[in-house]
Structure formats: C-alpha cells, structure tokens
mmCIF file of C-alpha atoms in Angstrom:
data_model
loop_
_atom_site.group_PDB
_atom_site.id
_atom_site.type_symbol
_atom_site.label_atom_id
_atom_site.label_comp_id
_atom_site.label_asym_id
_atom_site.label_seq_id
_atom_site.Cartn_x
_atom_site.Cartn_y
_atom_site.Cartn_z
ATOM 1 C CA UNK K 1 -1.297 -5.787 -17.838
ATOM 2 C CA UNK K 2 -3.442 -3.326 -15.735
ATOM 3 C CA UNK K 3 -0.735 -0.639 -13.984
ATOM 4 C CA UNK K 4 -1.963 2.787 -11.706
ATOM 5 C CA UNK K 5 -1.169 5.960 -11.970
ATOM 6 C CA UNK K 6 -1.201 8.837 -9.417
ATOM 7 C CA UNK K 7 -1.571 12.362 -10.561
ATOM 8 C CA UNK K 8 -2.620 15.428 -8.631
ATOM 9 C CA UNK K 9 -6.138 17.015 -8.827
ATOM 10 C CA UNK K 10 -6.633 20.905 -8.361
ATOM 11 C CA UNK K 11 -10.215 20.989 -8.635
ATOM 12 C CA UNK K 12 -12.230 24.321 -7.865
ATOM 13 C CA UNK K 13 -14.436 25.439 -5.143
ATOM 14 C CA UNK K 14 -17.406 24.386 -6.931
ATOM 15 C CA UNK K 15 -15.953 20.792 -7.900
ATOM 16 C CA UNK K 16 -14.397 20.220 -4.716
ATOM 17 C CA UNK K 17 -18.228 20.646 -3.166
ATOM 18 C CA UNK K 18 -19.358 18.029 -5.807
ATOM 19 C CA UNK K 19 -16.085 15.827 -4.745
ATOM 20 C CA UNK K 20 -17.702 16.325 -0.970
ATOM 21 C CA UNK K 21 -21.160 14.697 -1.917
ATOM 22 C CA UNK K 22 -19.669 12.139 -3.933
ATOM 23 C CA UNK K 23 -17.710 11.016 -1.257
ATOM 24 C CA UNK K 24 -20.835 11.475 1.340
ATOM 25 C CA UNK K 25 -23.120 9.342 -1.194
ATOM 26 C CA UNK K 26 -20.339 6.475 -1.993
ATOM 27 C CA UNK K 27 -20.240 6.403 2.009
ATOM 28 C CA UNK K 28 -23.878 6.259 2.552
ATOM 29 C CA UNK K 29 -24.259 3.241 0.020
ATOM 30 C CA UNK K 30 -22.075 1.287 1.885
ATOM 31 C CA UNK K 31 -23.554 2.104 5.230
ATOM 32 C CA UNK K 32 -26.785 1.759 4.229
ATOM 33 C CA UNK K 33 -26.497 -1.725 2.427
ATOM 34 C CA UNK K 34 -23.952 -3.202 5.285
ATOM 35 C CA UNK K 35 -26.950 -2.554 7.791
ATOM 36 C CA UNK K 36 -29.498 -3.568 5.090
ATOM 37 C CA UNK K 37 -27.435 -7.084 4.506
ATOM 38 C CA UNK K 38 -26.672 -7.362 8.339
ATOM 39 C CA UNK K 39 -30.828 -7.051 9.384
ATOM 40 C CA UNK K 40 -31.716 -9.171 6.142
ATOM 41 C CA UNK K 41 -28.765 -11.860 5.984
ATOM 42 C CA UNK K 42 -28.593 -10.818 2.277
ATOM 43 C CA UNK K 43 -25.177 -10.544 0.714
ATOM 44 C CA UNK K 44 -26.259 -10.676 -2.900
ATOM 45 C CA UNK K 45 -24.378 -7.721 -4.877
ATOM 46 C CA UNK K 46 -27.739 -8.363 -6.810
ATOM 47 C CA UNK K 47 -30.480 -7.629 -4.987
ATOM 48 C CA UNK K 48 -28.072 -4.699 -3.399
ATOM 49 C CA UNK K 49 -28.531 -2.924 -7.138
ATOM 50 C CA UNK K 50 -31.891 -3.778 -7.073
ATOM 51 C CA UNK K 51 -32.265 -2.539 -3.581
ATOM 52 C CA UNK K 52 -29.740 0.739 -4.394
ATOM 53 C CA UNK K 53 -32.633 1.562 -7.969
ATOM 54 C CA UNK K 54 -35.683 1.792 -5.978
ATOM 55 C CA UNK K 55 -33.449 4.172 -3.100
ATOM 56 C CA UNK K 56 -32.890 6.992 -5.742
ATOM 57 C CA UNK K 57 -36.676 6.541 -6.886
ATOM 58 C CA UNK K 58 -37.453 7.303 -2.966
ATOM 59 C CA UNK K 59 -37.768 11.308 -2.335
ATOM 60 C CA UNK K 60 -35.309 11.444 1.111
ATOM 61 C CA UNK K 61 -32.503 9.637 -0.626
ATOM 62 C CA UNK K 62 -33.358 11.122 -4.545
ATOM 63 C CA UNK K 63 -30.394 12.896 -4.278
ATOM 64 C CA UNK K 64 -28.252 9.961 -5.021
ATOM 65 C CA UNK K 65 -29.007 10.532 -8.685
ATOM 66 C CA UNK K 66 -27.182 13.616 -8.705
ATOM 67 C CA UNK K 67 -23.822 11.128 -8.074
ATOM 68 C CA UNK K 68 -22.034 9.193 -10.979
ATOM 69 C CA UNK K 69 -23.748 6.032 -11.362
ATOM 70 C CA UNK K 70 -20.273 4.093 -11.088
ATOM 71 C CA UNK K 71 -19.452 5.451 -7.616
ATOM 72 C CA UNK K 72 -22.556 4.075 -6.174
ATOM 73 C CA UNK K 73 -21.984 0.657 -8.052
ATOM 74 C CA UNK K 74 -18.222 0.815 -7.066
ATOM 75 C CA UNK K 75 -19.485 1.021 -3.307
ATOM 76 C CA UNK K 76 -21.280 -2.006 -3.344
ATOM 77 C CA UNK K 77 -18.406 -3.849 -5.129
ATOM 78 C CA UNK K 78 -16.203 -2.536 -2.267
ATOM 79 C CA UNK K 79 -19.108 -4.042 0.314
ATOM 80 C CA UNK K 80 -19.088 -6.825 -1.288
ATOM 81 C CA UNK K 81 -15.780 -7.724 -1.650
ATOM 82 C CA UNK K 82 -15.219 -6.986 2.287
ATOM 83 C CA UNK K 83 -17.779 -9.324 2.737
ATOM 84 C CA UNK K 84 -16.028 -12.087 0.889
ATOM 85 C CA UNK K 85 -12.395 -11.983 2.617
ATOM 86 C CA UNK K 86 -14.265 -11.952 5.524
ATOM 87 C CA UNK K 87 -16.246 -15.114 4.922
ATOM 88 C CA UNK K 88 -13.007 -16.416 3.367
ATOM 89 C CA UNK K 89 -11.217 -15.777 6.921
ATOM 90 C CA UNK K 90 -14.014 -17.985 8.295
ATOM 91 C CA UNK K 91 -13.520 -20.680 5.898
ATOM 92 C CA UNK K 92 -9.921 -20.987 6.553
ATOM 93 C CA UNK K 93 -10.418 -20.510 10.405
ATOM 94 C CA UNK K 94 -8.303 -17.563 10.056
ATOM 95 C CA UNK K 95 -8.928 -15.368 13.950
ATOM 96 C CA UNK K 96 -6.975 -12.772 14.798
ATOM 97 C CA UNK K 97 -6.892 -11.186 18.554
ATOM 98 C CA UNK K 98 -9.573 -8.975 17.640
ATOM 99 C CA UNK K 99 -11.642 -11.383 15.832
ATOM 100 C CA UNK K 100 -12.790 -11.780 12.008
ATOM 101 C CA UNK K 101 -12.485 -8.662 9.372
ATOM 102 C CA UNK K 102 -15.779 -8.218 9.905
ATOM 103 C CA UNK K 103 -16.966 -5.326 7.407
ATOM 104 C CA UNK K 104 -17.297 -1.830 9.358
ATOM 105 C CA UNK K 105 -19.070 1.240 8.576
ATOM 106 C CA UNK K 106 -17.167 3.821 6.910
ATOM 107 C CA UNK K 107 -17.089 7.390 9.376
ATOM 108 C CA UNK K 108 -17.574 10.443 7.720
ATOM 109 C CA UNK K 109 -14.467 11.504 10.347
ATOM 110 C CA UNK K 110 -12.113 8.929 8.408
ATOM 111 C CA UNK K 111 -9.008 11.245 7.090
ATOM 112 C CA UNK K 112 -9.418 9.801 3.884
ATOM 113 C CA UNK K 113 -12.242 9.818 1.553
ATOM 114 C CA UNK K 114 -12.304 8.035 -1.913
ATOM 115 C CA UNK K 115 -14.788 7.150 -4.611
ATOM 116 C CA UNK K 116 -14.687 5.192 -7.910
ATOM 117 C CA UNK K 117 -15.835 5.533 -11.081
ATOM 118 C CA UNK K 118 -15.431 3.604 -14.517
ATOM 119 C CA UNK K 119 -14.446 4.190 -18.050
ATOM 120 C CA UNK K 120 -17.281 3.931 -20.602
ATOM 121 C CA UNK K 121 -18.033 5.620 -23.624
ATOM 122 C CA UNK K 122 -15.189 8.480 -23.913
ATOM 123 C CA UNK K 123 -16.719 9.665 -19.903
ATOM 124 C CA UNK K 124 -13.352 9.555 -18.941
ATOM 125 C CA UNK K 125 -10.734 11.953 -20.834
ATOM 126 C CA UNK K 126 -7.061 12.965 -19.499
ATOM 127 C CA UNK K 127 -5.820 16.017 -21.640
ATOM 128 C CA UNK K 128 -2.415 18.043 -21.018
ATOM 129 C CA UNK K 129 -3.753 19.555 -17.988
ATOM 130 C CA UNK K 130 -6.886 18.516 -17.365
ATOM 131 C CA UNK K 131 -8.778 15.233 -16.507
ATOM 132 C CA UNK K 132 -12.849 14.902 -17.495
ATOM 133 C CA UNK K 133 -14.475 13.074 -14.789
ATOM 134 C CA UNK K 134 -17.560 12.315 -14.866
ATOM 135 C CA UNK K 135 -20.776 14.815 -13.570
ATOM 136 C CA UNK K 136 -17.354 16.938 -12.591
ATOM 137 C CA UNK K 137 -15.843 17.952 -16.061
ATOM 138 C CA UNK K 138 -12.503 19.084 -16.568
ATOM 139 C CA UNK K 139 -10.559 19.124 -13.290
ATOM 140 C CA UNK K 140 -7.027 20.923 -13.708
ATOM 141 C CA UNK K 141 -4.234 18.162 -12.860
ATOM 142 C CA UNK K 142 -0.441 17.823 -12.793
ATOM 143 C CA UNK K 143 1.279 14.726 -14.021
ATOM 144 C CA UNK K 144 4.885 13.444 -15.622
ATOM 145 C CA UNK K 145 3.487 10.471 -17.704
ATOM 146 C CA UNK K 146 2.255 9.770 -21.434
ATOM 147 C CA UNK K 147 -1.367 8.688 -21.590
ATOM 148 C CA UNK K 148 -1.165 8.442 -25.733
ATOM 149 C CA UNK K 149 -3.653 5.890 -26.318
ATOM 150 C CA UNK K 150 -3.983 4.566 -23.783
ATOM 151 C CA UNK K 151 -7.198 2.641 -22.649
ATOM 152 C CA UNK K 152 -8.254 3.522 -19.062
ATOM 153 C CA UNK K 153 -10.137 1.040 -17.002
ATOM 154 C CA UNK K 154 -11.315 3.023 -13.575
ATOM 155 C CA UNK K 155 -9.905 6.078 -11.788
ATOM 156 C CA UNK K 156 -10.120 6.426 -7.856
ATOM 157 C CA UNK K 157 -10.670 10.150 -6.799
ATOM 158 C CA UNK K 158 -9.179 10.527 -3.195
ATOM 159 C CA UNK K 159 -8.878 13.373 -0.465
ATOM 160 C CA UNK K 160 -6.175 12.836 1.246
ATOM 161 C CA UNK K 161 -6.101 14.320 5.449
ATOM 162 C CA UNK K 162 -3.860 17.864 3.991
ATOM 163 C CA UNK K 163 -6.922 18.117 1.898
ATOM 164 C CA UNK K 164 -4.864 17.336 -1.033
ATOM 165 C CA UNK K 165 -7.051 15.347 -4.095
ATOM 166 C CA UNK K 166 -5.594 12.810 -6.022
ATOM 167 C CA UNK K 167 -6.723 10.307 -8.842
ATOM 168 C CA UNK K 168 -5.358 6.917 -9.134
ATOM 169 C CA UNK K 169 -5.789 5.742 -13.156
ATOM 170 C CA UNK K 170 -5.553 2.508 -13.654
ATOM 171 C CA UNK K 171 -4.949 1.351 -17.443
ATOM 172 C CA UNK K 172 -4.276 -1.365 -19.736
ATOM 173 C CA UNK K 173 -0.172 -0.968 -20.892
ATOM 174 C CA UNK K 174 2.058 -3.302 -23.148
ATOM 175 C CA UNK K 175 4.851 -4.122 -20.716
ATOM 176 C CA UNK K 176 8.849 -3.530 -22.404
ATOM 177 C CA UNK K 177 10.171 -7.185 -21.277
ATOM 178 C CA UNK K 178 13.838 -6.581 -19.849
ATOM 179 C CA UNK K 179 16.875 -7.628 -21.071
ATOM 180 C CA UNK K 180 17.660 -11.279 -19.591
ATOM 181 C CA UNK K 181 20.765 -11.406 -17.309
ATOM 182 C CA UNK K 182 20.427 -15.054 -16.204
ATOM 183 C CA UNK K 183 21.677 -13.907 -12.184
ATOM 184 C CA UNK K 184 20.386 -14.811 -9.088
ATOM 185 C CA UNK K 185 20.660 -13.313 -5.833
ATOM 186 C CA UNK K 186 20.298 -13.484 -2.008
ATOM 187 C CA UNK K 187 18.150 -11.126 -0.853
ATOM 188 C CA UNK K 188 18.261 -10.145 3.675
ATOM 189 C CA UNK K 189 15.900 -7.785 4.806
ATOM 190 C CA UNK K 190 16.169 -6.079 8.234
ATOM 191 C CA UNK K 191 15.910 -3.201 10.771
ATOM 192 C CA UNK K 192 19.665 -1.632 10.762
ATOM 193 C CA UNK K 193 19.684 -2.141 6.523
ATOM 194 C CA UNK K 194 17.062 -2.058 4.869
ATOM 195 C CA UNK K 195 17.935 -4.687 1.911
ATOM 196 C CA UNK K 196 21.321 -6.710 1.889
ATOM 197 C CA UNK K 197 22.384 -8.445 -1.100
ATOM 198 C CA UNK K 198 24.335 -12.070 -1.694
ATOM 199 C CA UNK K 199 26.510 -9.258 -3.489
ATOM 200 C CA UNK K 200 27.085 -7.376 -0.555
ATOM 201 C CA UNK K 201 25.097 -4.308 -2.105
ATOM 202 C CA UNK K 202 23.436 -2.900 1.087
ATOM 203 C CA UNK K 203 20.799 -0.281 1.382
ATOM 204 C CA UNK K 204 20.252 1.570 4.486
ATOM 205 C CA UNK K 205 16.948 2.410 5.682
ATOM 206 C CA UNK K 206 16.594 6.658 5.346
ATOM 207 C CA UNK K 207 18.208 8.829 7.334
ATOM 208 C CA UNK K 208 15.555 11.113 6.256
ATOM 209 C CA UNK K 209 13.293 9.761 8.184
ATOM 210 C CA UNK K 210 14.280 10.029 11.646
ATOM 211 C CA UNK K 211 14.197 13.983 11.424
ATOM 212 C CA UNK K 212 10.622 13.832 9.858
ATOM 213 C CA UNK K 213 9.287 11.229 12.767
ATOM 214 C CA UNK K 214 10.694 13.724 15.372
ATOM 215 C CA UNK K 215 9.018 16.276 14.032
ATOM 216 C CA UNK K 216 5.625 14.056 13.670
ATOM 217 C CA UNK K 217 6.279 13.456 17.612
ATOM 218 C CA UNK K 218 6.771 16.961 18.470
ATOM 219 C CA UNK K 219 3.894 18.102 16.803
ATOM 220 C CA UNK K 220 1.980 15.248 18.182
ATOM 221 C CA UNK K 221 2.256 16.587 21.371
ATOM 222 C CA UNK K 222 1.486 20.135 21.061
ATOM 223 C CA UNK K 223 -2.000 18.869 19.170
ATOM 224 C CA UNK K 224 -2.378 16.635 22.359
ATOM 225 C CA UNK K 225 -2.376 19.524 24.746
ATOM 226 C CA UNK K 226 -5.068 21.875 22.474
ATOM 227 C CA UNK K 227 -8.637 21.985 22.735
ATOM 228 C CA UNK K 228 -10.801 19.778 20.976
ATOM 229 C CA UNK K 229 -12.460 20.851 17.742
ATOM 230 C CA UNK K 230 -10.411 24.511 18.013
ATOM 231 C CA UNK K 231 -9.085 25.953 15.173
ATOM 232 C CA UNK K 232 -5.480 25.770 16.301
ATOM 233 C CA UNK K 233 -6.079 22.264 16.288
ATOM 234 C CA UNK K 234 -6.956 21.609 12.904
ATOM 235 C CA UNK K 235 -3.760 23.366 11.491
ATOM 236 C CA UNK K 236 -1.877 21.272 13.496
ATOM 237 C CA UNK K 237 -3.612 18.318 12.328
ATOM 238 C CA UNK K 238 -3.160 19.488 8.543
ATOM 239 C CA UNK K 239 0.340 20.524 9.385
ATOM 240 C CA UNK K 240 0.974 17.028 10.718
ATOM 241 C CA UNK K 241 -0.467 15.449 7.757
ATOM 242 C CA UNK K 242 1.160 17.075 5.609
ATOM 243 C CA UNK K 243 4.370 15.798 7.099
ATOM 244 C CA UNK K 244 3.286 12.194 7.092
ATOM 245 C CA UNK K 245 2.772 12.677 3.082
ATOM 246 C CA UNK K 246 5.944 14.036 2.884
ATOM 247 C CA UNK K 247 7.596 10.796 4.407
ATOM 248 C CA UNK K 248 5.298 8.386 2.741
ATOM 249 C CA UNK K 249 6.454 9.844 -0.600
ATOM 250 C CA UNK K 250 10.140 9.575 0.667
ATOM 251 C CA UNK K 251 9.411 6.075 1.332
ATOM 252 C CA UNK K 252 7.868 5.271 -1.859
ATOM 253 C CA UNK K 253 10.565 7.050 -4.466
ATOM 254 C CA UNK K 254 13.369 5.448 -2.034
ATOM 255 C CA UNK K 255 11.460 1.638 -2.560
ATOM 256 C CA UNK K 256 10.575 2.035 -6.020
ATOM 257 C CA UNK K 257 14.547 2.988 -7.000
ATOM 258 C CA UNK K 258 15.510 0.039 -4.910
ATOM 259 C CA UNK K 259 13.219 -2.348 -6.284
ATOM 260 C CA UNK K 260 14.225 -1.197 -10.222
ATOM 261 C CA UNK K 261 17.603 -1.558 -9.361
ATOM 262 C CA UNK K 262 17.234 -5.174 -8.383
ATOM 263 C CA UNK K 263 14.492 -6.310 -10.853
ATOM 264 C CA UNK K 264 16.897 -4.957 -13.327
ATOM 265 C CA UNK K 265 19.941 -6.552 -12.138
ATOM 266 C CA UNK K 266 18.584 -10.289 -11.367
ATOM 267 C CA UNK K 267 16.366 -12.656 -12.968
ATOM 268 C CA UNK K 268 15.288 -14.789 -9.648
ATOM 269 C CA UNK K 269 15.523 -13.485 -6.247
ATOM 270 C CA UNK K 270 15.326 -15.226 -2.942
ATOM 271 C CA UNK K 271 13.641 -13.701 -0.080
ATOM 272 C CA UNK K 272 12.599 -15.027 3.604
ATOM 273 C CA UNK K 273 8.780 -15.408 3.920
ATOM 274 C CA UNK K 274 8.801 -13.181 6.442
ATOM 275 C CA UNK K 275 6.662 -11.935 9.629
ATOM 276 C CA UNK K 276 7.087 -9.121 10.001
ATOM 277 C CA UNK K 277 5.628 -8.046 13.499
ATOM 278 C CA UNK K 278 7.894 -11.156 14.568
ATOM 279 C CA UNK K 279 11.324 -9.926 12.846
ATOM 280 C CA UNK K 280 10.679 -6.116 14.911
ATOM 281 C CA UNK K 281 10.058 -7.672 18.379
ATOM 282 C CA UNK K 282 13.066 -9.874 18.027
ATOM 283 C CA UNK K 283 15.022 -6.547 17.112
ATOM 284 C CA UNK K 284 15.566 -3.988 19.782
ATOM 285 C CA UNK K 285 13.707 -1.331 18.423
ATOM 286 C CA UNK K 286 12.214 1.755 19.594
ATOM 287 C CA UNK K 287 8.772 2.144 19.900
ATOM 288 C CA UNK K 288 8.334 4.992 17.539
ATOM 289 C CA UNK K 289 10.299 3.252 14.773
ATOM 290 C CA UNK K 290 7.940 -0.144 14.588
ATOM 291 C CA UNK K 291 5.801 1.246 12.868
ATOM 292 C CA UNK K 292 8.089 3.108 10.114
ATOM 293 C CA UNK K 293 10.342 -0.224 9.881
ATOM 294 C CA UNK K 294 7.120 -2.486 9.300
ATOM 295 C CA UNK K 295 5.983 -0.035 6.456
ATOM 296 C CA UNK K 296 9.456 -0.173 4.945
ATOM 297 C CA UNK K 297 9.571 -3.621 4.703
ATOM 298 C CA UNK K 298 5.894 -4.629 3.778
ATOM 299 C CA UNK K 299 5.957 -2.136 1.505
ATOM 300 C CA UNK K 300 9.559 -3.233 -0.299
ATOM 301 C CA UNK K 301 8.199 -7.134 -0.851
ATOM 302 C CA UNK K 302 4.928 -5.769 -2.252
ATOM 303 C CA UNK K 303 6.695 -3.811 -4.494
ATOM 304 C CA UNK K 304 8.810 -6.428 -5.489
ATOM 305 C CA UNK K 305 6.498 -8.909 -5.914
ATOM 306 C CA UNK K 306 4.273 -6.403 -8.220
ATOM 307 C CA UNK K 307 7.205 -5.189 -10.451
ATOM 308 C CA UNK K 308 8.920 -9.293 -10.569
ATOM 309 C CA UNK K 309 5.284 -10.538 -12.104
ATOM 310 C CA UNK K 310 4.978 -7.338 -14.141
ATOM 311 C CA UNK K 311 8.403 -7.698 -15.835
ATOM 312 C CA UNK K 312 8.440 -11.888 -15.712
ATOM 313 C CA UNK K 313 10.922 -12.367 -13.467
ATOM 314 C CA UNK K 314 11.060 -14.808 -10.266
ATOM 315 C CA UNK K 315 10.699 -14.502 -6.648
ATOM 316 C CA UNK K 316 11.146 -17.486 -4.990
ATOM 317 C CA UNK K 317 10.245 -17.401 -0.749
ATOM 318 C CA UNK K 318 12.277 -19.585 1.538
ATOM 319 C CA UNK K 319 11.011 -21.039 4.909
ATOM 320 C CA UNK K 320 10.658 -17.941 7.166
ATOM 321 C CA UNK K 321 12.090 -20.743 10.184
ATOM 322 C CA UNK K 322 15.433 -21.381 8.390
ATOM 323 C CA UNK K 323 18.201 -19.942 10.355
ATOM 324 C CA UNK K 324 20.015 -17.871 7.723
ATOM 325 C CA UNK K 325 21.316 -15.502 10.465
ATOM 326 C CA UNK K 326 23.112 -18.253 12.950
ATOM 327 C CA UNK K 327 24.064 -20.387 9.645
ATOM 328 C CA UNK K 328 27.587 -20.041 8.265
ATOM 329 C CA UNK K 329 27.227 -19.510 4.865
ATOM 330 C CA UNK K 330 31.036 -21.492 4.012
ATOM 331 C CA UNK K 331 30.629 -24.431 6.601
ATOM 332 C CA UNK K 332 26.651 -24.716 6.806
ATOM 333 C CA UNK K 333 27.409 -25.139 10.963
ATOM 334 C CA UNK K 334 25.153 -22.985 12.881
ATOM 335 C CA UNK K 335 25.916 -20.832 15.769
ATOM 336 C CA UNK K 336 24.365 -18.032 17.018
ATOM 337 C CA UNK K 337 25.881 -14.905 17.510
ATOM 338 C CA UNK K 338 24.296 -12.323 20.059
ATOM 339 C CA UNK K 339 24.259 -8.389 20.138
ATOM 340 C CA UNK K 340 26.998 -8.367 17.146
ATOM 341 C CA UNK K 341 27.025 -7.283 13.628
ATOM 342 C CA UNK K 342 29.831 -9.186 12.780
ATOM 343 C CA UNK K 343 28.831 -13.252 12.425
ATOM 344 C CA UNK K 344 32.100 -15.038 13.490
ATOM 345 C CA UNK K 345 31.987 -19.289 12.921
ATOM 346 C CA UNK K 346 34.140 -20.938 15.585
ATOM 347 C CA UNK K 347 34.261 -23.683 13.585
ATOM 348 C CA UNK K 348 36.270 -22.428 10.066
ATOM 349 C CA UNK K 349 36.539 -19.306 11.649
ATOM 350 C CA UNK K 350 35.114 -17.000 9.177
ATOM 351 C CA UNK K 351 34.127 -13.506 9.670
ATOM 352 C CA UNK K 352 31.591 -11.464 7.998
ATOM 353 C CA UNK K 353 28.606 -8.601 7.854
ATOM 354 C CA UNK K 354 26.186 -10.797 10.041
ATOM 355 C CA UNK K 355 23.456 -9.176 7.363
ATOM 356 C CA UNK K 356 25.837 -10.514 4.431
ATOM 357 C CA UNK K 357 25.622 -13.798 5.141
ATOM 358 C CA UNK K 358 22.342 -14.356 5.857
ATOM 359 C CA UNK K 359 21.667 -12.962 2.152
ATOM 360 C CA UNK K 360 24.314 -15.897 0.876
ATOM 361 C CA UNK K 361 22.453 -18.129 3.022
ATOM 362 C CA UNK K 362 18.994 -17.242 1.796
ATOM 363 C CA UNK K 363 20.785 -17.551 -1.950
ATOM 364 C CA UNK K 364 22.227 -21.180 -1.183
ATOM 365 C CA UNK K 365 18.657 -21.850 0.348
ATOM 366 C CA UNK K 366 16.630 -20.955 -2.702
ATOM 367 C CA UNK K 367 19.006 -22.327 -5.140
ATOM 368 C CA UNK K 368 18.800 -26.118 -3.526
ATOM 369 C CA UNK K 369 15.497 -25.912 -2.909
ATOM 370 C CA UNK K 370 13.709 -24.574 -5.763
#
C-alpha cells in the first residue's frame, strides 16, 4: 500500500532559488498547455509532451531544461487530471452555484507553491539528515520515521505561505494488520463534540483552537488597516501564517490520535453520510467557527476512511436523512427535541446525552441495514 510522509526541508539560499524556478517552470507548463488545449480543443496528455519537447528546443522558453524532467511531466499529469473531474462533473450533470471545476490558471501570488518529481534510478535518496532531490542535491531535512528500504514512488516539494519547505514522500510499505476485536460501534459527529461514541466515549472539539482563531482575527484586522505591498504587511501576513500552521498541525495530531484510537478499538464503524455545509447551518454557529468546524469534520471521515481501508477494517455510511437525533434509541418513536442537549422520549420516558443516542441510533441503523 502507497502511504505519505511529511518531513521538513531546510534547503540553502542557493537551493531555495532553484526551488523558486522549479516552482515558476511547473507553473508555466500548466499555464501554458491549459491555454494551448483551451485555443486548440486538445486535451491529449500526448501531444501535450510532444508539444512541452519542441518548447525547451525553442530559445525564449530553453530554460525549461534547466528543471527536473519529472516536474514538467508531473504538471501536465496535474492538467490533465483537472481536466478529467471536470469533464466527469459534466457527465454526471454535476453544477455547482458557480458552475463546473473548470481548470484555472495557477497565480504566481498563490501562498502555496508545489512541484513533483519521481523516483527512478537511485535520483531520489533520503539519508539521516539529508534528502537528494533531483538537479537540487542534498537538501538538509528533519524527520521521526525509518525509511530502511524502503521503495519511494514520488516526493512533492512544497512552500508553504511562512516560507516554510516541506516534502511529502510517498512509498510503497507492508501494512502490520491489527489485532481483530470483532466490535462495532456508533459513531455521531457534531459541532459541540467533535466524535460521540455508541460507548459514550466523547471527544470535544479543541479548546485550543478558539485562542488561536482570535488571534488569526486580531491580526486579520491590523493587516486590513496597512498599506498594500508595505513591508509591515508582509510580516503580518507571515506572522498570520504561521499561526494558521500552527492550528492546522493541532488539528491534524488531535484527528490522527482520535482516529487510531477508534480504528484500534472497532472492527466496523457506522457513520452518517454526512453534508456537511448542511449539518453547520442547522447548528447555531458563529461565523468564524464554520469554517474550523467543517475542516474538523471533513478532515476526521477522510482520515478514517484512509486508515479503515489501510488497516482492513469497515466503514459502513448510513442514510444522511435518517433521524438519529429525534429517534429514541430504546423505543424507536421519534420526537424532536429543540435547543436541548438532553433528548427526553415522552413516550418510555428515557433521558440521555442527545449526542449519545444518536451514536446508538446510527449503531442500530448500520447493524440492520448492512
């Protein structure tokens, strides 16, 4: 099975100036070939490479044979595959308000810049503290992981917008299977807890995070109010990002301990195929929180989903239009309780975590219907 890797990249002045034209020349590919297949109404990765050969032989674009060949190759696999979902979108009638996923050009303003290059021939080497990239040698790196023998397939150079670099490694690895435990479980997510378990194991969304999108407001503001393209204003912005890094890496430990713990714990899981937008509007949220709640959550089932197929176990989604919230989970009656975290039935008169039994719900769900 393929898995990434993310270690950090402390590459000199002079590497981080070849980094720079990399990521100009993997930019200009894909600019250049999007308006070449949108005048020509060819989408052929084919006669692209053919197309991309006779550029370098040309003497205003010959310096795209100082760049890895594999980054320029990557960029029209990138191109191409945008072109495909949005053909796909087409096919299935998929519109959203702003229309089709039509491929865009890629500004040289975006905060992040990537490029891609392959494994072939020993061009790719990751030593004790150094990584040999291709055309940039040995780039000093930091990383907690064993790469003994293991056989790399492609690694993803990116600049993040604190002008941070980082390489994603993706490589072949022999997956440990887990010991079986033969237990199922019910599993409720929401805005007030994050996950809630059919064994009333809850886990709150970080407190963490509140402080750290105050501070992202606050500083929003002040970078609001300076001048445009002054220096004060790009410390702000790298100040800024460097706070939004801090909280997606908060986000992504805090996800990644939850989703171990519960791959670890249960063999098939039950979730609501949910939307997500949907489940935030219904909640009385505040505006600066929809967005951090959404990437919780979207990122928690993706997670999931990648470690269940990874370590064979089974995620089964129920009907995202089942009530589990206004369904008592001992009678199967459904009532609707408003503006209360406690669900109360009037008809047995139970009473329980409103969150709880929806997670007992989704369990008795899953279990009859799958």
């Amino acid at each position: 099975m393929q898995k990434g890797i993310k270690i950090r990249l402390y590459p000199n002045k002079e590497q981080i100036n070849k980094m720079n034209s990399f990521f100009g020349c993997r930019r200009y590919v894909y600019n250049y070939f999007l308006d070449y297949s949108t005048s020509n109404k060819d989408y052929s990765y084919y006669s692209w490479s053919k197309e991309l050969t006779s550029l370098k032989q040309k003497e205003d674009t010959s310096f795209l044979k100082e760049v890895d060949k594999f980054v320029l190759q990557n960029s029209l696999k990138d191109l191409k595959t945008s072109y495909n979902n949005f053909f796909i979108d087409i096919k299935k009638e998929f519109k959203s308000k702003k229309g089709f996923n039509k491929p865009k050009y890629v500004s040289k303003k975006n905060t992040y810049q990537s490029f891609r290059t392959n494994y072939t021939n020993n061009n790719i080497e990751i030593l004790s503290k150094h990584i040999k990239l291709p055309k940039l040698g040995l780039i000093k790196c930091k990383y907690h992981y064993s790469f003994n023998d293991v056989k790399i397939i492609s690694v993803t150079v990116t600049r993040t917008p604190s002008n941070k670099y980082y390489a994603s490694i993706i490589h072949e690895v022999d997956i440990n299977p887990l010991v079986k435990t033969n237990k199922e479980v019910g599993i409720d997510v929401g805005v007030r807890n994050l996950v809630t378990t059919s064994d009333n194991v809850i886990y709150v969304n970080p407190l963490k995070l509140d402080k750290i999108e105050k501070k992202i407001t606050r500083l929003q503001r002040r970078i609001s109010k300076t001048k445009i393209d002054s220096s004060n204003r790009k410390k702000l912005r790298i100040k800024k990002a460097k706070i939004e890094e801090h909280k997606v890496n908060i986000i992504n430990d805090y996800i990644h301990k939850i989703t171990s713990s519960l791959i670890k714990e249960y063999d098939t899981l039950y979730i609501e195929d949910l939307n997500i937008k949907e489940l935030i509007t219904k909640q009385v949220v505040k505006r600066n929180k929809r967005k951090l709640i959404s990437t919780c959550i979207g990122r928690l089932i993706k997670v999931l989903e990648y470690k269940a197929k990874m370590y064979d176990k089974q995620i089964h989604k129920i009907d995202r239009y089942y009530p589990s919230s206004k369904t008592c989970s001992r009678c199967n009656n459904t009532y609707e309780v408003k503006d209360s975290r406690i669900y109360q039935c009037p008809y047995c008169s139970l009473k329980i975590d409103r969150d709880y039994n929806a997670s007992l719900n989704i369990l008795h769900y899953g279990q009859n219907h799958n």
